[in-house]
Short mmCIF file of C-alpha atoms in Angstrom, two decimals:
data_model
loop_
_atom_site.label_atom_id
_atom_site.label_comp_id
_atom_site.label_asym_id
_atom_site.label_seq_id
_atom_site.Cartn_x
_atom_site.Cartn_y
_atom_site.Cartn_z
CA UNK C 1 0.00 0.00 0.00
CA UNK C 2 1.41 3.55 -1.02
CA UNK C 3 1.62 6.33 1.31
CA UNK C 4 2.60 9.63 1.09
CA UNK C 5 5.62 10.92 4.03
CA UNK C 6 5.67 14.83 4.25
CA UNK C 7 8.11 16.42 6.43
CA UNK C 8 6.27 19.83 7.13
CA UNK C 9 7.33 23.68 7.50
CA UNK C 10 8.59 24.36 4.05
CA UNK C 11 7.62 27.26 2.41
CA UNK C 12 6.49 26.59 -1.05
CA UNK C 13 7.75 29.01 -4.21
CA UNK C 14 7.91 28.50 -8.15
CA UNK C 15 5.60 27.62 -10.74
CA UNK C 16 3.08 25.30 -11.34
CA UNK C 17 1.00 23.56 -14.40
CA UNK C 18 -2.41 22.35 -13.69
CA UNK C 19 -3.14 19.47 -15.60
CA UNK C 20 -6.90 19.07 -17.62
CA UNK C 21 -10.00 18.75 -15.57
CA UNK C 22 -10.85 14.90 -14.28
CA UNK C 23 -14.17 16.37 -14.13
CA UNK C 24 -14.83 17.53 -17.54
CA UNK C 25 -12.54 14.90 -19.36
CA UNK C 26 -14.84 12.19 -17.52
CA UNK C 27 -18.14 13.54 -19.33
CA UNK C 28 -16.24 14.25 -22.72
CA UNK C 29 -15.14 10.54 -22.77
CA UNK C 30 -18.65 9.28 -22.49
CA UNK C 31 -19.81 11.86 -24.66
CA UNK C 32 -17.56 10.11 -27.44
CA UNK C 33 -20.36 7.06 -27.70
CA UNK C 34 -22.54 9.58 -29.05
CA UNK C 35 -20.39 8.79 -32.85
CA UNK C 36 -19.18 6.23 -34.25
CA UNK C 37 -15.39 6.84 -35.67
CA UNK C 38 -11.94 8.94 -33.32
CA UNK C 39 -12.66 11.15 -31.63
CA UNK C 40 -9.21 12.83 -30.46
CA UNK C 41 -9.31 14.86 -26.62
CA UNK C 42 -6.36 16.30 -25.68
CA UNK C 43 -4.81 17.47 -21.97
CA UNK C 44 -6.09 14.17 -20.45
CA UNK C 45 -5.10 13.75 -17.21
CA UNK C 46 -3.04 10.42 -15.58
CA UNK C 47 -5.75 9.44 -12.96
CA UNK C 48 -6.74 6.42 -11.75
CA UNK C 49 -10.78 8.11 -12.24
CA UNK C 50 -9.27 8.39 -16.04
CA UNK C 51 -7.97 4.88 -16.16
CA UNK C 52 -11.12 3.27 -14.95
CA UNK C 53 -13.98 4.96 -17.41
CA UNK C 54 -11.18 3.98 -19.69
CA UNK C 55 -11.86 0.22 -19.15
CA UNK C 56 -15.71 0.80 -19.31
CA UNK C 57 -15.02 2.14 -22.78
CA UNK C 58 -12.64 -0.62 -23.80
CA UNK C 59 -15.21 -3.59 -22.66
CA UNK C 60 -18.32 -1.96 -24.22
CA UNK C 61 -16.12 -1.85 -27.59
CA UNK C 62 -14.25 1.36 -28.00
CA UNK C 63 -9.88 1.27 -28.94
CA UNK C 64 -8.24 3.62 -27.07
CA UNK C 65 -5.21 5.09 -27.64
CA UNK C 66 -2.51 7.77 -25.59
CA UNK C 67 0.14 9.50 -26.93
CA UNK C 68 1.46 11.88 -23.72
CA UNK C 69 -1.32 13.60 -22.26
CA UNK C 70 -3.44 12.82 -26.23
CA UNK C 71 -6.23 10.35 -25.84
CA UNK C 72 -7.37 8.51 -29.07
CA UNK C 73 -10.81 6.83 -28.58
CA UNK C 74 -12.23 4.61 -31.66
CA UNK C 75 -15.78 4.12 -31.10
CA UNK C 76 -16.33 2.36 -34.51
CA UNK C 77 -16.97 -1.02 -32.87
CA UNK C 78 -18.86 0.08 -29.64
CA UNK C 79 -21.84 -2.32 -29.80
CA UNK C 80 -22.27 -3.04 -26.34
CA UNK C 81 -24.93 -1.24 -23.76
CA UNK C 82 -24.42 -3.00 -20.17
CA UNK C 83 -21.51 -1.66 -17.97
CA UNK C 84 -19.96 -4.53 -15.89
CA UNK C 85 -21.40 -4.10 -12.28
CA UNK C 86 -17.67 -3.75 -10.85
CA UNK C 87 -16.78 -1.16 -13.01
CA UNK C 88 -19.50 0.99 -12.28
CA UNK C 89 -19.00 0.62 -8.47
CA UNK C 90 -15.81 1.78 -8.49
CA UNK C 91 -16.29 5.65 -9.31
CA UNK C 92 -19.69 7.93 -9.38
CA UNK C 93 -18.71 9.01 -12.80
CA UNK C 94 -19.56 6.14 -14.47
CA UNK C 95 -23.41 7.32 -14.52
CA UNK C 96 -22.27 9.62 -17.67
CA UNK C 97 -22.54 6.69 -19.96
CA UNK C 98 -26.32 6.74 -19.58
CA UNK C 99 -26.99 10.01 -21.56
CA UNK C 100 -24.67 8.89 -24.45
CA UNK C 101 -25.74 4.91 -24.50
CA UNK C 102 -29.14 5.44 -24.74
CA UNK C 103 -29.13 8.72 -26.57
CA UNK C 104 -26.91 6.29 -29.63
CA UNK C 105 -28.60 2.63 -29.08
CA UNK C 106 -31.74 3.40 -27.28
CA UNK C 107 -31.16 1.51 -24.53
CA UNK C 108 -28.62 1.17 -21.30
CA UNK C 109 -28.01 -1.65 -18.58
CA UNK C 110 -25.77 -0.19 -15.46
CA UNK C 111 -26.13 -0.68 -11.43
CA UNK C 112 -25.96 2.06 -9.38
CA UNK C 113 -22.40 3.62 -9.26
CA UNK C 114 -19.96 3.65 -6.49
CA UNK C 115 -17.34 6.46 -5.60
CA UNK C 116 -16.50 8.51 -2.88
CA UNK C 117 -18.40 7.86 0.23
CA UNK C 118 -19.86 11.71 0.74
CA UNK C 119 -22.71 11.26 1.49
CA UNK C 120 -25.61 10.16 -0.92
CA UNK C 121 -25.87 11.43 -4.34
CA UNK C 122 -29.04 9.75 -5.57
CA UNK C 123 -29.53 9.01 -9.44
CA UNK C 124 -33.13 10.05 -9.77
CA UNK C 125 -32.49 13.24 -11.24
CA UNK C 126 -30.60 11.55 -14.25
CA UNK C 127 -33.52 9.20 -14.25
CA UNK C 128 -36.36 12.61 -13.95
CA UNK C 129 -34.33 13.63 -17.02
CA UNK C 130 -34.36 10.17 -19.30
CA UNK C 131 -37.50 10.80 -18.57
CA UNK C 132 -38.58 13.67 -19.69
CA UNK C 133 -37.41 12.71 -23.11
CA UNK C 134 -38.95 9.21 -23.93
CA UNK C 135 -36.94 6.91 -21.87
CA UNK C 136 -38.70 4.36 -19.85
CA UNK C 137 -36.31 3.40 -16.86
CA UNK C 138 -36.83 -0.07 -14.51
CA UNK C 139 -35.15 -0.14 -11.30
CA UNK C 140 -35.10 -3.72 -10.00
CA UNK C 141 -32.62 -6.03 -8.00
CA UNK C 142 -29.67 -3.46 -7.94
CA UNK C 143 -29.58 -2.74 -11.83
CA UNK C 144 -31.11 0.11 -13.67
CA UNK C 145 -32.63 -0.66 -17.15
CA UNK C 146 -33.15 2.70 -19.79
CA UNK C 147 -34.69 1.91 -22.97
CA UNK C 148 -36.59 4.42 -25.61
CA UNK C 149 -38.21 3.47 -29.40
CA UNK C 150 -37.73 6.82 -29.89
CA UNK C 151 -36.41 10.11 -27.84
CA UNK C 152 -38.11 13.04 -28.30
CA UNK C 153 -37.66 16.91 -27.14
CA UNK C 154 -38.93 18.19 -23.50
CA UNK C 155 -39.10 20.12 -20.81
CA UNK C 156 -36.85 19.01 -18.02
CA UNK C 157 -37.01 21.30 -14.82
CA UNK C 158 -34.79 20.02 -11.98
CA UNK C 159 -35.16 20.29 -8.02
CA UNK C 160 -31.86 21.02 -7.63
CA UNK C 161 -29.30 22.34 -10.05
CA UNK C 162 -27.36 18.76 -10.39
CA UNK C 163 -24.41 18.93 -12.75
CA UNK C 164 -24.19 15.01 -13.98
CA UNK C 165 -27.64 15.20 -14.15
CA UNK C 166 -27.60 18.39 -16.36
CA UNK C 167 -24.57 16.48 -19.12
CA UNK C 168 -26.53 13.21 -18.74
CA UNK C 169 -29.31 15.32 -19.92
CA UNK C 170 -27.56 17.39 -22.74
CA UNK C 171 -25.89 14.17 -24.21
CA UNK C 172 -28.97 12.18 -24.20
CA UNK C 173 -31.06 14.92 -26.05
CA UNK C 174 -28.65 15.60 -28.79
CA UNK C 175 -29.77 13.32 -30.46
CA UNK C 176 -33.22 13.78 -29.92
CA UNK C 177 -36.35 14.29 -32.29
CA UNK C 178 -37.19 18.37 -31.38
CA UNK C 179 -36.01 20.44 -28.65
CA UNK C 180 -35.47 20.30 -25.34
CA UNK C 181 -35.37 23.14 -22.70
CA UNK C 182 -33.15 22.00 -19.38
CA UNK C 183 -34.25 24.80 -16.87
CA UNK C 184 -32.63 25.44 -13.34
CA UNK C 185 -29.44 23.65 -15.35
CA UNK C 186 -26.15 23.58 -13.00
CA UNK C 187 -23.73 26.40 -14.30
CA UNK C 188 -20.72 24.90 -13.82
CA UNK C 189 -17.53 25.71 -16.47
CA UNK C 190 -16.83 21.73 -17.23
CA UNK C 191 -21.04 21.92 -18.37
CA UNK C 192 -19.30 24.60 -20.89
CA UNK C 193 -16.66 22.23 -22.26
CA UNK C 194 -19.24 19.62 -22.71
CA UNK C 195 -21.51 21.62 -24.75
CA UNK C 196 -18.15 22.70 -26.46
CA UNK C 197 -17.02 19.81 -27.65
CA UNK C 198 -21.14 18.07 -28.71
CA UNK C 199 -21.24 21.28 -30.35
CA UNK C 200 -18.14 20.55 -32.81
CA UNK C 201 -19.43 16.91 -33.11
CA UNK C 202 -22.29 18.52 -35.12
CA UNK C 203 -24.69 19.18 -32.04
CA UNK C 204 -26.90 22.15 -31.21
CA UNK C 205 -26.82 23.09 -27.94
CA UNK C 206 -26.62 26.61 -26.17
CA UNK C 207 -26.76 28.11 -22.69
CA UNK C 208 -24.89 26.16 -20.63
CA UNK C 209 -23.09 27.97 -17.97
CA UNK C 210 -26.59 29.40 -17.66
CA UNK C 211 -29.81 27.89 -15.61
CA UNK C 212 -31.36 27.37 -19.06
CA UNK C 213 -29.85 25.10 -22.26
CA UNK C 214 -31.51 24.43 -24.75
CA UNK C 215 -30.96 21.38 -27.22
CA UNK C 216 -31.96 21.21 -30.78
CA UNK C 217 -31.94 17.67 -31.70
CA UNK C 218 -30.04 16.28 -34.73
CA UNK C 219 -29.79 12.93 -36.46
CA UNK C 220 -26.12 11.76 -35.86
CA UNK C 221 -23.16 13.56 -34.74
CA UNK C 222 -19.30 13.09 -35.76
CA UNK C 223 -15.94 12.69 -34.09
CA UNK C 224 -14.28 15.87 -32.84
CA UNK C 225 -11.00 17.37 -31.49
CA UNK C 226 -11.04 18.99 -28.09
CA UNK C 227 -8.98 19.98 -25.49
CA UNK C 228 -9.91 19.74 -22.16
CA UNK C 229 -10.30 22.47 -19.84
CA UNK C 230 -8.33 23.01 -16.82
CA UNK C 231 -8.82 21.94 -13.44
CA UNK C 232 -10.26 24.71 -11.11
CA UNK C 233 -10.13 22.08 -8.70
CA UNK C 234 -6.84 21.37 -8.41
CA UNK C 235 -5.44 24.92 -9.20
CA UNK C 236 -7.76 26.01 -5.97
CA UNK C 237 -5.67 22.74 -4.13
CA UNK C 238 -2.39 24.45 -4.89
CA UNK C 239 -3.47 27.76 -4.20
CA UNK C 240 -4.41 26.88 -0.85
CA UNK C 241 -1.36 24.90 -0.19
CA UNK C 242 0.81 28.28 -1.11
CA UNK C 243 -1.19 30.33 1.58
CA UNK C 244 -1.12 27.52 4.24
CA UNK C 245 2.93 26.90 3.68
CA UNK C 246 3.32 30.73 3.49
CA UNK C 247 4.39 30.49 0.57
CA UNK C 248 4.53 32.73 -3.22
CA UNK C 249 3.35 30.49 -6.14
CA UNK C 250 2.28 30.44 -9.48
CA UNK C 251 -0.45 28.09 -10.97
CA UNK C 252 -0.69 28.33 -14.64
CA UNK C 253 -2.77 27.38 -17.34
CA UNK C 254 -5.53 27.96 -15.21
CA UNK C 255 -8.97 30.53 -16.06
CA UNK C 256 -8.73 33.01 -12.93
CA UNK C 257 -12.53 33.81 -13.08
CA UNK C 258 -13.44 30.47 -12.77
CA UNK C 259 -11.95 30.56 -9.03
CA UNK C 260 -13.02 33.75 -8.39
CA UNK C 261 -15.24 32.66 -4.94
CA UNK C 262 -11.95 30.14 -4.13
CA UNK C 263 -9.74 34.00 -4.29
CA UNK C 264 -11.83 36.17 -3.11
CA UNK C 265 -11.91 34.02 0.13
CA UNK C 266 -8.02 33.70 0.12
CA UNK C 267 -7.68 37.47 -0.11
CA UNK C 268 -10.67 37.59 3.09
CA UNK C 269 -8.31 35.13 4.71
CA UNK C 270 -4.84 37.30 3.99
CA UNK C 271 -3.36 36.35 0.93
CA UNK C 272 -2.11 38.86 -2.07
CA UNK C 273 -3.57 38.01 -5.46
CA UNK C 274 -2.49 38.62 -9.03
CA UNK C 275 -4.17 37.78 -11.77
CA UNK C 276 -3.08 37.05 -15.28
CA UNK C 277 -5.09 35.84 -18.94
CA UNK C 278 -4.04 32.45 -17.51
CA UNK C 279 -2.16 32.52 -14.34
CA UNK C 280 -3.08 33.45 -10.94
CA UNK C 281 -0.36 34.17 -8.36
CA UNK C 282 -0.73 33.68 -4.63
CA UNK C 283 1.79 35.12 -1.71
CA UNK C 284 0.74 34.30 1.91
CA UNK C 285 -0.13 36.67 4.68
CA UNK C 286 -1.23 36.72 8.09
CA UNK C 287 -4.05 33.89 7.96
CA UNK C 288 -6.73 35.09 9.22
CA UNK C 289 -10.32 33.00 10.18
CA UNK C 290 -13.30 33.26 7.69
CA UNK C 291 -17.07 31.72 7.24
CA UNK C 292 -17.41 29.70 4.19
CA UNK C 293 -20.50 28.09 2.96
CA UNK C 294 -20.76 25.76 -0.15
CA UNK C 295 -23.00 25.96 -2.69
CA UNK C 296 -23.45 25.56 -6.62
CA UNK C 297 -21.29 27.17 -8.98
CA UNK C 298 -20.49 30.19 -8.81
CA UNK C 299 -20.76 29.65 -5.00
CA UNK C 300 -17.76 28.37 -3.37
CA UNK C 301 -16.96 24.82 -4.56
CA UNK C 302 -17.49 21.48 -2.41
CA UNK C 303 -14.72 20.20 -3.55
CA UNK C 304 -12.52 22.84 -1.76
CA UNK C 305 -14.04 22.60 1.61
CA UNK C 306 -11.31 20.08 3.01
CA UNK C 307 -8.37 21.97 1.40
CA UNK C 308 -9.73 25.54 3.01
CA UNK C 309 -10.98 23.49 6.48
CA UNK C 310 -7.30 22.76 6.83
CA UNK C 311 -6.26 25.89 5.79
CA UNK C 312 -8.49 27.83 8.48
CA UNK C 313 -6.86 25.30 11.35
CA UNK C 314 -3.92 27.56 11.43
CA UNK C 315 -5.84 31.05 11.15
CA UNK C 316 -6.56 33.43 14.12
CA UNK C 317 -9.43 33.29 15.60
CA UNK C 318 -12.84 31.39 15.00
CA UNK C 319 -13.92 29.84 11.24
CA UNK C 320 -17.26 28.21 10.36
CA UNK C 321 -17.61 25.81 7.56
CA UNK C 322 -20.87 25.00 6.53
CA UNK C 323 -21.39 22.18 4.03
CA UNK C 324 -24.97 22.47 2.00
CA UNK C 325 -23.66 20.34 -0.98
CA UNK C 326 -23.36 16.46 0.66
CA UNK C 327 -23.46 15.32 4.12
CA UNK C 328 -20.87 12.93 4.94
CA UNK C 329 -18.00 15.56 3.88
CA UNK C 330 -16.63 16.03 7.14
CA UNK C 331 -14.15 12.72 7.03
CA UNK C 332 -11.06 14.41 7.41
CA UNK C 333 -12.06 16.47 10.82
CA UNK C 334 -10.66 13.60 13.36
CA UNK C 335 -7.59 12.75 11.22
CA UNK C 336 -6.79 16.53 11.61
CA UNK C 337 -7.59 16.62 14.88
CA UNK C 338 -4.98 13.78 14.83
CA UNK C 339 -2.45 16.51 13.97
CA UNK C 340 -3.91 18.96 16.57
CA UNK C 341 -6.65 20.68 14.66
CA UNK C 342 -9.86 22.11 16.99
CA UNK C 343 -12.48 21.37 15.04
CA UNK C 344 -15.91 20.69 16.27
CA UNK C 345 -18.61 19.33 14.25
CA UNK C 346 -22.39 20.23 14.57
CA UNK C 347 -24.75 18.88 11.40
CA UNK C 348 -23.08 20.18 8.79
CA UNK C 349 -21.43 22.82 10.02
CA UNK C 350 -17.42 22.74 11.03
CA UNK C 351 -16.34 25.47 13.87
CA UNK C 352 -12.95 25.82 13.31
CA UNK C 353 -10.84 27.38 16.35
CA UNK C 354 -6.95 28.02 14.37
CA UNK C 355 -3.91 26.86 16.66
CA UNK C 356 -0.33 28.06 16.31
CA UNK C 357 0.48 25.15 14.82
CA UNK C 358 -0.18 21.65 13.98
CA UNK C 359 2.05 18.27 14.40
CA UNK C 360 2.69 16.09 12.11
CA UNK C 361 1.20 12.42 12.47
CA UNK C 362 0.22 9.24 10.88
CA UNK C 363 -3.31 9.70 9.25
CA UNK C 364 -4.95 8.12 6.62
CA UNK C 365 -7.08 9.83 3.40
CA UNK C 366 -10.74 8.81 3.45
CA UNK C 367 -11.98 10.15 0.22
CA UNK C 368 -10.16 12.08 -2.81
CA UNK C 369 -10.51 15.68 -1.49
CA UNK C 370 -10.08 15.20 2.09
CA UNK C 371 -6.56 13.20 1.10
CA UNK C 372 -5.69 16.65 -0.24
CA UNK C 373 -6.37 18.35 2.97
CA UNK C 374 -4.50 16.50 4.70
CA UNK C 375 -1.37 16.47 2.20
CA UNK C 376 -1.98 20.43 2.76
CA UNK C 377 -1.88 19.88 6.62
CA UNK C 378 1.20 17.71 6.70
CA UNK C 379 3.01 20.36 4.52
CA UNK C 380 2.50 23.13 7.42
CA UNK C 381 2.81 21.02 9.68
CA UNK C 382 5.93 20.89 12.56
CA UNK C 383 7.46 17.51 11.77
CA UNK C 384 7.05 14.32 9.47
CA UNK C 385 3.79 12.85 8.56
CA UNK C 386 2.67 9.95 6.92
CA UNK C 387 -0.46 9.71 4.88
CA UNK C 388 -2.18 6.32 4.28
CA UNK C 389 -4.50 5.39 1.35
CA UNK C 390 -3.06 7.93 -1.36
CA UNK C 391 -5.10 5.94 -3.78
CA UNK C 392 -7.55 8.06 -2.87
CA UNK C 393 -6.12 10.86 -4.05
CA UNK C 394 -4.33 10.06 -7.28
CA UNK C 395 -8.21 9.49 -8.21
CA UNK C 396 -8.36 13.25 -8.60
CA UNK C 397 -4.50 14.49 -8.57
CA UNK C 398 -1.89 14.20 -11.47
CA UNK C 399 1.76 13.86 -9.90
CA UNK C 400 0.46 15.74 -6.80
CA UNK C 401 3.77 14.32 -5.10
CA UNK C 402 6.10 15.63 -7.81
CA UNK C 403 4.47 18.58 -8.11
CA UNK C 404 4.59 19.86 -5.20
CA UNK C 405 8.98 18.60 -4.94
CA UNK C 406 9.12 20.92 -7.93
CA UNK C 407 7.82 23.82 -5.26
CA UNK C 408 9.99 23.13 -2.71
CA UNK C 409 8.05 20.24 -0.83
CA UNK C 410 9.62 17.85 1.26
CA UNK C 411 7.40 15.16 0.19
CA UNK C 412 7.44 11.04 -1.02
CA UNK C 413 5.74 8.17 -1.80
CA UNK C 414 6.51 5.20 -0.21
#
């Protein structure tokens, strides 16, 4: 079993690349059923998230190739339409083949998908949405059936603005008879690069970073070239970690208004920010406390709760971090403690009271973004750490190791 070993208290400096979005390249993969011929995406990330929608691909029919970061995927022979129960348990993401499966062969075959354990993320808006546009869905003995004569345009209005649900959605209706309107549609940028690339494959879609897209059906659609945007994610990771090590860094190849709620909470906490067309660069202050809640894009992103939580352990003063996205995020609270964090928990709500300093420790990453948090904690911390499960967290980080040695970080895997 890998693990990471930090020794802590080294201020990070330099540059850093952040690699293509696991998030959007996830959707664009299964959006590459939708044709039949190569479809080429480029700035795909090494991930094991990557490697395993990979194999779905490869068993349902599809030849893929990689040259560097350059994925080739063949869809010529993809016949296929049921996704091997253990695949699909072993990452959420694997509920993007639905849209693209059915919207192609009319029908689908999956169980329910596994992941992170966040909390529950229920599938019934991706079913509400199948829906909505001809699909008749059977849910029986652990396995979800989706199978339509026909799809047709419609109105699809969601409770809550869910963002698989909203590309399970647009892929399914592109190839739809007539139009369909998507209304209180999740806004987030990877929905953008989605529509991008269906667009170039000869779709008609527009809207989407709005609460409305609309879809004009067409008969078939073609390969495409694309090239994955990057990951806000990741570049908010780093730009955390450059605040917490009181640090000066550099993340390029990044969109700064896409992170705009992740800086303008950095500069509330202390930091300096400067902005570039495609760089944004960070140099710690005093860390100061600050109340973060999460919420939908633009709001401040989930996935950067457990980076800032660890963060705000080392501020002055009293933080509170309320979580309105999924329940269960919260895993990485006693492993901090563990390095001596005060954190107390109510619901879903974190009170944060900072310390001086925290101590490094053996701790182990329960999910993908609270491994992060704690690689960010070991980094400040006085001391060595050692960080179980890393697995974890190569689901969601390219090279985090080596990219952070290339800043200065006194960091291995083992």
């Amino acid at each position: 079993m890998e693990k990471f070993i930090v020794k802590g208290e080294v201020q990070l400096s330099g540059n850093v690349r952040i690699s293509g979005a696991k998030n959007a390249t996830l959707p664009i993969m299964a959006a590459t059923l939708l044709c039949s011929g190569i479809s080429v995406i480029h700035d795909v990330p090494y991930l094991r998230d990557i490697q395993a929608m990979q194999d779905i691909l490869i068993l349902l029919g599809a030849k893929i190739r990689r040259q560097g970061h350059t994925m080739l995927i063949d869809t010529s022979n993809v016949s296929k339409v049921e996704i091997p129960e253990h695949l699909m348990r072993e990452m959420r993401a694997s509920v993007f083949l639905m849209g693209p499966l059915l919207g192609r062969f009319r029908k689908v075959r999956l169980s329910y998908p596994g992941g992170c354990a966040i909390g529950p993320r229920p599938i019934n808006l991706h079913i509400k949405a199948l829906e909505k546009i001809g699909a008749i869905v059977d849910e029986s003995f652990g396995f979800i059936d989706a199978e339509a004569k026909e799809l047709t345009g419609g109105e699809i209005n969601f409770d809550f603005p869910s963002v698989g649900a909203t590309e399970n959605a647009m892929m399914a209706a592109a190839l739809a008879k007539g139009t369909t309107i998507i209304r209180n549609a999740a806004r987030e940028p990877e929905i953008v690069d989605l529509q991008a690339i269906l667009n170039k494959m000869g779709a008609r879609i527009n809207g989407a970073g709005t609460d409305t897209i609309r879809v004009d059906g067409v008969a078939r659609l073609v390969p495409a070239e694309h090239t994955v945007m990057c990951d806000r994610i990741e570049a908010g990771t780093f730009l955390t970690a450059g605040v917490m090590t009181r640090g000066d860094i550099v993340v390029e190849n990044v969109v700064p208004e896409y992170l705009f709620s992740v800086t303008d909470k950095l500069q509330d906490i202390g930091a300096k920010i400067i902005t570039g067309k495609d760089y944004i660069r960070i140099k710690a202050g005093e860390v100061r406390g600050v109340d973060i809640k999460t919420l939908p894009y633009p709001g401040f992103p989930t996935d950067l709760q457990a980076p800032m939580l660890s963060l705000v352990t080392i501020a002055k003063g009293t933080s509170i971090i309320t979580e309105t996205i999924f329940e269960n995020r919260f895993k990485h609270v006693d492993e901090l403690t563990r390095m001596g964090a005060k954190i107390k928990v109510e619901g879903r709500t974190a009170i944060i009271r900072g310390v001086a300093k925290l101590t490094g420790a053996i701790v182990a990453a329960p999910d993908l973004r609270a491994g992060s948090a704690l690689v960010l904690a070991a980094l400040a911390a006085e001391g060595t750490s050692e960080i179980e499960q890393v697995y974890h967290i190569e689901r969601g980080y390219e090279n985090l190791d080596k990219k952070l040695q290339a800043l200065g970080a006194n960091i291995v895997k083992v």
